[in-house]
GROMACS .gro file of C-alpha atoms in nm:
model
  441
    1MET     CA    1  16.560  27.968  -0.978
    2PHE     CA    2  16.566  27.836  -0.620
    3LYS     CA    3  16.470  27.490  -0.746
    4THR     CA    4  16.762  27.503  -0.991
    5ILE     CA    5  17.005  27.598  -0.713
    6LYS     CA    6  16.864  27.322  -0.489
    7ASN     CA    7  16.909  27.061  -0.763
    8ALA     CA    8  17.259  27.192  -0.836
    9LEU     CA    9  17.361  27.145  -0.473
   10LYS     CA   10  17.241  26.782  -0.490
   11THR     CA   11  17.458  26.708  -0.796
   12PRO     CA   12  17.822  26.632  -0.696
   13GLU     CA   13  17.990  26.765  -1.012
   14VAL     CA   14  17.791  27.088  -1.020
   15ARG     CA   15  17.833  27.131  -0.644
   16LYS     CA   16  18.212  27.111  -0.685
   17LYS     CA   17  18.200  27.379  -0.956
   18LEU     CA   18  17.986  27.603  -0.733
   19LEU     CA   19  18.228  27.554  -0.443
   20TYR     CA   20  18.525  27.631  -0.668
   21THR     CA   21  18.355  27.948  -0.790
   22LEU     CA   22  18.276  28.050  -0.432
   23ILE     CA   23  18.640  28.002  -0.323
   24LEU     CA   24  18.763  28.226  -0.607
   25ILE     CA   25  18.501  28.487  -0.517
   26VAL     CA   26  18.627  28.485  -0.156
   27ILE     CA   27  18.983  28.535  -0.284
   28PHE     CA   28  18.861  28.832  -0.488
   29ARG     CA   29  18.686  28.990  -0.191
   30LEU     CA   30  18.990  28.937   0.035
   31GLY     CA   31  19.210  29.106  -0.223
   32CYS     CA   32  18.980  29.409  -0.218
   33PHE     CA   33  19.090  29.472   0.142
   34ILE     CA   34  19.467  29.438   0.081
   35THR     CA   35  19.604  29.789   0.038
   36VAL     CA   36  19.909  29.835  -0.183
   37PRO     CA   37  20.237  29.876   0.012
   38GLY     CA   38  20.357  30.220   0.123
   39VAL     CA   39  20.015  30.387   0.171
   40ASP     CA   40  19.917  30.600   0.471
   41ALA     CA   41  19.568  30.467   0.557
   42PHE     CA   42  19.455  30.785   0.739
   43ALA     CA   43  19.568  31.016   0.458
   44LEU     CA   44  19.402  30.787   0.203
   45SER     CA   45  19.073  30.790   0.397
   46SER     CA   46  19.058  31.170   0.410
   47GLN     CA   47  19.152  31.194   0.041
   48MET     CA   48  18.875  30.957  -0.065
   49LYS     CA   49  18.616  31.138   0.149
   50SER     CA   50  18.697  31.462  -0.031
   51ALA     CA   51  18.650  31.283  -0.365
   52THR     CA   52  18.302  31.149  -0.277
   53GLY     CA   53  18.041  31.217  -0.546
   54SER     CA   54  18.290  31.227  -0.834
   55LEU     CA   55  18.411  30.961  -1.073
   56VAL     CA   56  18.572  30.784  -0.777
   57GLY     CA   57  18.224  30.686  -0.654
   58LEU     CA   58  18.138  30.507  -0.979
   59ILE     CA   59  18.473  30.326  -0.997
   60ASP     CA   60  18.446  30.232  -0.630
   61THR     CA   61  18.098  30.085  -0.682
   62ILE     CA   62  18.218  29.862  -0.966
   63SER     CA   63  18.531  29.760  -0.773
   64GLY     CA   64  18.335  29.668  -0.461
   65GLY     CA   65  18.508  29.933  -0.249
   66ALA     CA   66  18.858  29.831  -0.362
   67PHE     CA   67  18.939  30.169  -0.520
   68SER     CA   68  18.863  30.373  -0.207
   69ARG     CA   69  19.107  30.149  -0.017
   70LEU     CA   70  19.364  30.164  -0.299
   71SER     CA   71  19.387  29.786  -0.280
   72ILE     CA   72  19.569  29.559  -0.521
   73PHE     CA   73  19.237  29.516  -0.704
   74SER     CA   74  19.171  29.892  -0.732
   75MET     CA   75  19.163  29.890  -1.112
   76THR     CA   76  18.926  29.590  -1.106
   77ILE     CA   77  18.873  29.420  -1.441
   78THR     CA   78  18.809  29.742  -1.638
   79PRO     CA   79  19.141  29.724  -1.834
   80TYR     CA   80  19.032  29.380  -1.960
   81ILE     CA   81  18.688  29.512  -2.061
   82THR     CA   82  18.847  29.809  -2.239
   83SER     CA   83  19.094  29.585  -2.423
   84SER     CA   84  18.807  29.354  -2.528
   85ILE     CA   85  18.623  29.655  -2.673
   86VAL     CA   86  18.937  29.770  -2.858
   87ILE     CA   87  19.004  29.422  -3.000
   88GLN     CA   88  18.645  29.390  -3.123
   89LEU     CA   89  18.663  29.733  -3.286
   90LEU     CA   90  18.999  29.651  -3.447
   91ALA     CA   91  18.848  29.327  -3.581
   92MET     CA   92  18.618  29.541  -3.796
   93ILE     CA   93  18.911  29.700  -3.980
   94ILE     CA   94  19.184  29.431  -3.961
   95PRO     CA   95  19.095  29.127  -4.178
   96SER     CA   96  19.320  28.881  -3.992
   97LEU     CA   97  19.158  28.969  -3.659
   98GLU     CA   98  18.810  28.945  -3.810
   99LYS     CA   99  18.891  28.602  -3.952
  100ALA     CA  100  19.031  28.483  -3.618
  101LEU     CA  101  18.724  28.619  -3.437
  102LYS     CA  102  18.461  28.464  -3.664
  103GLU     CA  103  18.617  28.161  -3.833
  104GLY     CA  104  18.924  28.070  -3.631
  105GLY     CA  105  18.763  27.812  -3.404
  106GLU     CA  106  18.955  27.726  -3.090
  107GLU     CA  107  19.284  27.845  -3.239
  108GLY     CA  108  19.132  28.176  -3.338
  109LYS     CA  109  18.978  28.221  -2.993
  110ALA     CA  110  19.315  28.149  -2.833
  111LYS     CA  111  19.482  28.412  -3.053
  112ILE     CA  112  19.217  28.674  -2.972
  113ASN     CA  113  19.245  28.587  -2.603
  114LYS     CA  114  19.624  28.629  -2.618
  115TYR     CA  115  19.598  28.972  -2.783
  116THR     CA  116  19.332  29.079  -2.533
  117LYS     CA  117  19.548  28.978  -2.235
  118LEU     CA  118  19.856  29.156  -2.371
  119LEU     CA  119  19.658  29.474  -2.435
  120THR     CA  120  19.504  29.442  -2.087
  121LEU     CA  121  19.850  29.445  -1.927
  122VAL     CA  122  19.952  29.750  -2.134
  123LEU     CA  123  19.636  29.940  -2.035
  124ALA     CA  124  19.677  29.831  -1.672
  125LEU     CA  125  20.036  29.963  -1.671
  126VAL     CA  126  19.924  30.299  -1.813
  127GLU     CA  127  19.640  30.326  -1.561
  128ALA     CA  128  19.866  30.223  -1.271
  129LEU     CA  129  20.121  30.488  -1.369
  130GLY     CA  130  19.844  30.745  -1.382
  131ILE     CA  131  19.706  30.645  -1.041
  132TYR     CA  132  20.048  30.671  -0.876
  133PHE     CA  133  20.135  31.010  -1.027
  134SER     CA  134  19.785  31.136  -0.951
  135TYR     CA  135  19.805  31.050  -0.581
  136SER     CA  136  20.179  31.109  -0.530
  137SER     CA  137  20.115  31.478  -0.466
  138THR     CA  138  19.831  31.417  -0.216
  139GLY     CA  139  20.053  31.282   0.061
  140ILE     CA  140  19.895  30.937   0.085
  141PHE     CA  141  20.230  30.761   0.032
  142ILE     CA  142  20.451  30.725   0.339
  143ASP     CA  143  20.780  30.752   0.150
  144PRO     CA  144  20.726  30.878  -0.208
  145GLY     CA  145  21.011  30.778  -0.434
  146PHE     CA  146  21.125  30.545  -0.711
  147LEU     CA  147  21.102  30.226  -0.503
  148THR     CA  148  20.753  30.313  -0.378
  149ALA     CA  149  20.643  30.396  -0.732
  150VAL     CA  150  20.767  30.061  -0.866
  151THR     CA  151  20.604  29.873  -0.577
  152VAL     CA  152  20.266  30.046  -0.615
  153ILE     CA  153  20.257  30.015  -0.995
  154LEU     CA  154  20.359  29.649  -0.993
  155SER     CA  155  20.102  29.575  -0.721
  156LEU     CA  156  19.821  29.734  -0.921
  157VAL     CA  157  19.917  29.566  -1.250
  158THR     CA  158  19.959  29.231  -1.073
  159GLY     CA  159  19.618  29.274  -0.910
  160THR     CA  160  19.455  29.321  -1.252
  161ALA     CA  161  19.642  29.017  -1.387
  162ILE     CA  162  19.522  28.809  -1.090
  163LEU     CA  163  19.161  28.920  -1.151
  164MET     CA  164  19.196  28.830  -1.518
  165TRP     CA  165  19.322  28.485  -1.415
  166LEU     CA  166  19.043  28.442  -1.158
  167GLY     CA  167  18.783  28.530  -1.421
  168GLU     CA  168  18.931  28.280  -1.665
  169GLN     CA  169  18.936  28.004  -1.402
  170ILE     CA  170  18.571  28.069  -1.309
  171THR     CA  171  18.472  28.051  -1.677
  172ASN     CA  172  18.667  27.728  -1.743
  173LYS     CA  173  18.622  27.536  -1.417
  174GLY     CA  174  18.339  27.709  -1.234
  175ILE     CA  175  17.988  27.831  -1.308
  176GLY     CA  176  17.913  28.141  -1.515
  177ASN     CA  177  18.120  28.395  -1.704
  178GLY     CA  178  18.418  28.478  -1.481
  179ILE     CA  179  18.455  28.845  -1.578
  180SER     CA  180  18.081  28.906  -1.535
  181ILE     CA  181  18.083  28.727  -1.199
  182ILE     CA  182  18.366  28.951  -1.070
  183ILE     CA  183  18.177  29.266  -1.175
  184PHE     CA  184  17.856  29.121  -1.028
  185ILE     CA  185  18.019  29.050  -0.689
  186GLY     CA  186  18.181  29.393  -0.683
  187ILE     CA  187  17.843  29.561  -0.732
  188ILE     CA  188  17.636  29.355  -0.488
  189SER     CA  189  17.902  29.404  -0.219
  190ARG     CA  190  17.764  29.760  -0.201
  191LEU     CA  191  17.417  29.626  -0.114
  192PRO     CA  192  17.467  29.670   0.265
  193ALA     CA  193  17.547  30.038   0.205
  194ALA     CA  194  17.221  30.075   0.010
  195VAL     CA  195  17.027  29.906   0.293
  196ILE     CA  196  17.186  30.143   0.547
  197THR     CA  197  17.088  30.439   0.329
  198LEU     CA  198  16.725  30.322   0.324
  199TRP     CA  199  16.734  30.270   0.701
  200ASN     CA  200  16.868  30.623   0.752
  201LEU     CA  201  16.577  30.755   0.546
  202ILE     CA  202  16.334  30.588   0.787
  203VAL     CA  203  16.519  30.656   1.113
  204GLY     CA  204  16.678  30.999   1.091
  205ALA     CA  205  16.849  31.212   1.353
  206GLU     CA  206  16.509  31.318   1.491
  207GLY     CA  207  16.358  30.968   1.502
  208VAL     CA  208  16.123  30.777   1.273
  209SER     CA  209  16.015  30.985   0.974
  210THR     CA  210  15.683  30.925   0.799
  211VAL     CA  211  15.816  31.087   0.482
  212GLY     CA  212  16.123  30.863   0.506
  213ILE     CA  213  15.906  30.550   0.536
  214VAL     CA  214  15.703  30.647   0.230
  215THR     CA  215  16.021  30.730   0.036
  216ALA     CA  216  16.187  30.400   0.134
  217LEU     CA  217  15.875  30.202   0.035
  218ALA     CA  218  15.861  30.387  -0.297
  219ILE     CA  219  16.226  30.301  -0.364
  220ILE     CA  220  16.170  29.933  -0.278
  221VAL     CA  221  15.857  29.906  -0.495
  222GLY     CA  222  16.031  30.093  -0.777
  223ALA     CA  223  16.330  29.858  -0.754
  224ILE     CA  224  16.101  29.551  -0.770
  225VAL     CA  225  15.918  29.687  -1.075
  226PHE     CA  226  16.251  29.788  -1.228
  227VAL     CA  227  16.404  29.442  -1.183
  228SER     CA  228  16.085  29.270  -1.302
  229GLY     CA  229  16.089  29.477  -1.621
  230VAL     CA  230  16.455  29.395  -1.684
  231VAL     CA  231  16.393  29.021  -1.631
  232PHE     CA  232  16.085  29.025  -1.858
  233VAL     CA  233  16.263  29.199  -2.146
  234GLN     CA  234  16.582  28.993  -2.115
  235GLN     CA  235  16.384  28.666  -2.115
  236ALA     CA  236  16.139  28.764  -2.391
  237GLU     CA  237  16.207  28.646  -2.746
  238ARG     CA  238  16.063  28.665  -3.097
  239ARG     CA  239  16.039  28.321  -3.258
  240ILE     CA  240  16.075  28.296  -3.636
  241PRO     CA  241  15.916  27.968  -3.760
  242VAL     CA  242  16.130  27.744  -3.981
  243GLN     CA  243  16.018  27.435  -4.170
  244TYR     CA  244  16.244  27.165  -4.308
  245ALA     CA  245  16.140  26.976  -4.621
  246LYS     CA  246  16.107  26.597  -4.612
  247LYS     CA  247  16.386  26.394  -4.772
  248VAL     CA  248  16.376  26.029  -4.881
  249VAL     CA  249  16.707  25.849  -4.830
  250GLY     CA  250  16.682  25.482  -4.933
  251ARG     CA  251  16.367  25.351  -4.769
  252LYS     CA  252  16.361  25.607  -4.491
  253MET     CA  253  16.214  25.956  -4.479
  254TYR     CA  254  16.398  26.234  -4.298
  255GLY     CA  255  16.312  26.594  -4.216
  256GLY     CA  256  15.970  26.746  -4.212
  257GLN     CA  257  16.043  26.920  -3.880
  258ASN     CA  258  15.894  27.245  -3.758
  259THR     CA  259  16.126  27.455  -3.545
  260HIS     CA  260  16.202  27.822  -3.484
  261ILE     CA  261  16.484  28.075  -3.456
  262PRO     CA  262  16.468  28.250  -3.116
  263LEU     CA  263  16.560  28.620  -3.132
  264LYS     CA  264  16.576  28.792  -2.794
  265LEU     CA  265  16.441  29.145  -2.746
  266ALA     CA  266  16.765  29.250  -2.578
  267MET     CA  267  17.008  29.026  -2.766
  268ALA     CA  268  17.310  29.242  -2.677
  269GLY     CA  269  17.235  29.212  -2.305
  270VAL     CA  270  17.412  29.458  -2.079
  271MET     CA  271  17.730  29.486  -2.289
  272PRO     CA  272  17.627  29.808  -2.474
  273VAL     CA  273  17.576  29.983  -2.138
  274ILE     CA  274  17.916  29.865  -2.013
  275PHE     CA  275  18.081  29.978  -2.338
  276ALA     CA  276  17.907  30.317  -2.330
  277SER     CA  277  17.993  30.370  -1.962
  278SER     CA  278  18.359  30.291  -2.031
  279PHE     CA  279  18.370  30.539  -2.318
  280MET     CA  280  18.191  30.811  -2.121
  281THR     CA  281  18.411  30.785  -1.811
  282PHE     CA  282  18.741  30.738  -1.996
  283PRO     CA  283  18.810  31.113  -2.052
  284ALA     CA  284  18.742  31.193  -1.684
  285MET     CA  285  18.963  30.908  -1.572
  286MET     CA  286  19.252  31.025  -1.789
  287ILE     CA  287  19.214  31.387  -1.677
  288GLN     CA  288  19.193  31.287  -1.311
  289ILE     CA  289  19.506  31.075  -1.350
  290PHE     CA  290  19.726  31.294  -1.570
  291ALA     CA  291  19.595  31.649  -1.519
  292PRO     CA  292  19.421  31.670  -1.177
  293ASP     CA  293  19.526  32.035  -1.138
  294LYS     CA  294  19.298  32.132  -1.430
  295ILE     CA  295  18.985  32.010  -1.248
  296GLY     CA  296  18.785  32.299  -1.104
  297THR     CA  297  18.957  32.562  -1.316
  298ALA     CA  298  18.827  32.732  -1.628
  299GLY     CA  299  18.929  32.559  -1.949
  300PHE     CA  300  18.859  32.284  -2.197
  301LEU     CA  301  18.988  31.997  -1.981
  302ASN     CA  302  18.768  32.097  -1.686
  303GLY     CA  303  18.466  32.120  -1.916
  304LEU     CA  304  18.543  31.778  -2.061
  305TYR     CA  305  18.584  31.637  -1.709
  306GLN     CA  306  18.250  31.782  -1.590
  307PHE     CA  307  18.078  31.649  -1.902
  308SER     CA  308  18.230  31.302  -1.855
  309ILE     CA  309  18.138  31.259  -1.486
  310ALA     CA  310  17.778  31.379  -1.532
  311THR     CA  311  17.679  31.012  -1.567
  312SER     CA  312  17.797  30.934  -1.214
  313THR     CA  313  17.738  31.249  -1.008
  314SER     CA  314  17.490  31.532  -0.958
  315ASN     CA  315  17.758  31.790  -0.877
  316VAL     CA  316  17.750  31.933  -1.229
  317SER     CA  317  17.527  32.181  -1.412
  318TRP     CA  318  17.212  32.084  -1.599
  319GLY     CA  319  17.382  32.171  -1.928
  320TYR     CA  320  17.656  31.914  -1.879
  321SER     CA  321  17.405  31.657  -1.753
  322LEU     CA  322  17.175  31.703  -2.052
  323ALA     CA  323  17.463  31.682  -2.302
  324ASN     CA  324  17.601  31.378  -2.121
  325ALA     CA  325  17.262  31.203  -2.121
  326ILE     CA  326  17.218  31.261  -2.497
  327VAL     CA  327  17.566  31.134  -2.586
  328TYR     CA  328  17.527  30.843  -2.343
  329LEU     CA  329  17.196  30.747  -2.506
  330VAL     CA  330  17.344  30.767  -2.859
  331LEU     CA  331  17.642  30.552  -2.754
  332ILE     CA  332  17.415  30.287  -2.602
  333VAL     CA  333  17.204  30.272  -2.921
  334GLY     CA  334  17.516  30.255  -3.138
  335PHE     CA  335  17.684  29.986  -2.930
  336THR     CA  336  17.358  29.785  -2.918
  337PHE     CA  337  17.349  29.765  -3.297
  338PHE     CA  338  17.725  29.701  -3.317
  339TYR     CA  339  17.722  29.420  -3.061
  340THR     CA  340  17.402  29.258  -3.197
  341TYR     CA  341  17.521  29.243  -3.557
  342ALA     CA  342  17.871  29.138  -3.445
  343THR     CA  343  17.726  28.830  -3.271
  344PHE     CA  344  17.434  28.748  -3.505
  345ASN     CA  345  17.471  28.744  -3.884
  346PRO     CA  346  17.135  28.718  -4.071
  347ALA     CA  347  17.308  28.618  -4.398
  348GLU     CA  348  17.490  28.331  -4.226
  349VAL     CA  349  17.168  28.210  -4.060
  350SER     CA  350  16.985  28.228  -4.394
  351THR     CA  351  17.260  28.026  -4.564
  352ASN     CA  352  17.251  27.758  -4.294
  353ILE     CA  353  16.873  27.725  -4.324
  354LYS     CA  354  16.898  27.689  -4.704
  355GLN     CA  355  17.179  27.435  -4.690
  356ASN     CA  356  16.980  27.216  -4.451
  357GLY     CA  357  16.671  27.221  -4.673
  358GLY     CA  358  16.475  27.459  -4.454
  359PHE     CA  359  16.264  27.765  -4.524
  360ILE     CA  360  16.058  28.027  -4.346
  361PRO     CA  361  15.687  27.983  -4.440
  362GLY     CA  362  15.586  28.245  -4.698
  363ILE     CA  363  15.946  28.362  -4.754
  364ARG     CA  364  16.168  28.246  -5.040
  365ALA     CA  365  16.511  28.105  -4.958
  366GLY     CA  366  16.824  28.312  -5.013
  367LYS     CA  367  16.826  28.692  -5.008
  368PRO     CA  368  16.452  28.732  -4.923
  369THR     CA  369  16.511  28.521  -4.609
  370THR     CA  370  16.814  28.732  -4.517
  371ASP     CA  371  16.614  29.053  -4.567
  372TYR     CA  372  16.324  28.916  -4.361
  373ILE     CA  373  16.547  28.815  -4.068
  374SER     CA  374  16.737  29.147  -4.091
  375SER     CA  375  16.408  29.341  -4.082
  376ILE     CA  376  16.290  29.162  -3.767
  377LEU     CA  377  16.635  29.187  -3.607
  378GLY     CA  378  16.648  29.561  -3.678
  379LYS     CA  379  16.313  29.623  -3.508
  380LEU     CA  380  16.409  29.411  -3.207
  381THR     CA  381  16.746  29.587  -3.182
  382TRP     CA  382  16.578  29.929  -3.183
  383PHE     CA  383  16.350  29.814  -2.903
  384GLY     CA  384  16.642  29.671  -2.706
  385ALA     CA  385  16.850  29.986  -2.759
  386ILE     CA  386  16.570  30.218  -2.642
  387PHE     CA  387  16.499  29.992  -2.344
  388LEU     CA  388  16.865  29.988  -2.237
  389SER     CA  389  16.886  30.365  -2.282
  390LEU     CA  390  16.581  30.430  -2.064
  391ILE     CA  391  16.701  30.190  -1.795
  392ALA     CA  392  17.043  30.361  -1.789
  393ILE     CA  393  16.911  30.720  -1.806
  394LEU     CA  394  16.608  30.718  -1.570
  395PRO     CA  395  16.795  30.639  -1.244
  396MET     CA  396  17.014  30.944  -1.308
  397LEU     CA  397  16.718  31.156  -1.204
  398THR     CA  398  16.753  31.039  -0.843
  399ARG     CA  399  17.091  31.214  -0.824
  400PHE     CA  400  16.915  31.549  -0.844
  401SER     CA  401  16.722  31.467  -0.528
  402SER     CA  402  16.835  31.413  -0.170
  403ILE     CA  403  16.837  31.035  -0.227
  404ASP     CA  404  17.183  30.888  -0.273
  405ILE     CA  405  17.187  30.513  -0.335
  406SER     CA  406  17.471  30.296  -0.458
  407PHE     CA  407  17.271  30.120  -0.729
  408GLY     CA  408  17.194  30.281  -1.064
  409GLY     CA  409  17.037  30.150  -1.381
  410THR     CA  410  17.368  30.014  -1.511
  411SER     CA  411  17.434  29.828  -1.185
  412ILE     CA  412  17.088  29.667  -1.183
  413LEU     CA  413  17.120  29.567  -1.549
  414ILE     CA  414  17.454  29.401  -1.480
  415VAL     CA  415  17.333  29.226  -1.164
  416VAL     CA  416  17.012  29.094  -1.322
  417GLY     CA  417  17.183  28.999  -1.650
  418VAL     CA  418  17.464  28.808  -1.479
  419ALA     CA  419  17.222  28.637  -1.239
  420LEU     CA  420  17.001  28.517  -1.527
  421GLU     CA  421  17.303  28.401  -1.729
  422THR     CA  422  17.445  28.209  -1.432
  423VAL     CA  423  17.113  28.038  -1.357
  424GLN     CA  424  17.082  27.937  -1.724
  425GLN     CA  425  17.432  27.788  -1.712
  426LEU     CA  426  17.336  27.598  -1.397
  427GLU     CA  427  17.031  27.458  -1.574
  428SER     CA  428  17.237  27.354  -1.876
  429GLN     CA  429  17.492  27.185  -1.647
  430LEU     CA  430  17.210  26.992  -1.479
  431VAL     CA  431  17.061  26.888  -1.815
  432MET     CA  432  17.401  26.767  -1.938
  433ARG     CA  433  17.451  26.573  -1.615
  434HIS     CA  434  17.104  26.420  -1.651
  435TYR     CA  435  17.167  26.298  -2.006
  436LYS     CA  436  17.517  26.173  -1.914
  437GLY     CA  437  17.372  25.964  -1.631
  438PHE     CA  438  17.101  25.830  -1.861
  439LEU     CA  439  17.357  25.722  -2.122
  440GLU     CA  440  17.579  25.560  -1.859
  441LYS     CA  441  17.288  25.343  -1.746
   0.00000   0.00000   0.00000
């Protein structure tokens, strides 16, 4: 990885893309510190402290601290992620969307992108309205009123639109997937807080603690093993051998190649965890925005809220936590299968192999090949789904101890996944540059 980065810095074109990406990241981080107009900073600080340990903590981690400051980037890129999920789900039931998604080419991608952006703005407006009405009764606004409401709501919606634009620019002109990079930067910006937490374990109020040292070392070793496992599984792949028959065209012979189809163990990557997290936290977010007075009181909405935030806090009963963990696990498994089969079609792969005169040794072309690939894909998907579920569920156990760290399983999956994807894009950029220079000579 370090060799790839070193080579990238030596290549002018790639270096410019890295610099461009870095500038947009700096803009994102600066925006996280720009509070929306009309907010009393002291009242906001006390309000956020009282909300520590709830859903606010999870949102604040993803936003890189922007939500606790009620900055213009408070809603982060979550409306865009939610709209992407909705569009992909709608594509399963609306034929025109499905056609645009799978067969539309550049035009189809542009249409899907347009619909996603429009839906993002609608969701951002709804969320911004909810945030304002939720906090209007807490006294954090200096002069609550119509003008303040319009200013705050427009600032929040504009912030989401700017983030969407930044992500698109990074994808098109920079390095990596822009939306993933923004989430990645938001999460790792909490790394100093995690380091301070570990330091406080070692050096407490009464001095250096032996138990704290052992605990900190255990956390560090566990994190290394955790990250190593994630990297190993995300890089591992099952290779299906494919042979292409020899063809005689005129006086020349073509084909006769031996290749393979690489199927990754975790083909869906971190997306199922992001989808599941969004679905699990959505009820709590809506209740906290539109019915905050119901939280803490007996009733269905409070029960739904406690169930929904059990993923992100330990301040709930074991019953809610257990139910939340089970539903969370089922959602991750379901989204893993959905996302895998939405991006990889065994029948299409089988048809392409047959049309190009290829075959899998020992397997007949056509439906038997499709069934064979589907069988292997199903087993790999089950493994990937269980792996993602364990990674997402196990770190929840630390919330029932005295250890409170900013990074959970979802955060580590996102960070590692985005880092690997970005390095791979760097390598591909370097390979393209190498071949381009060779051809120019």
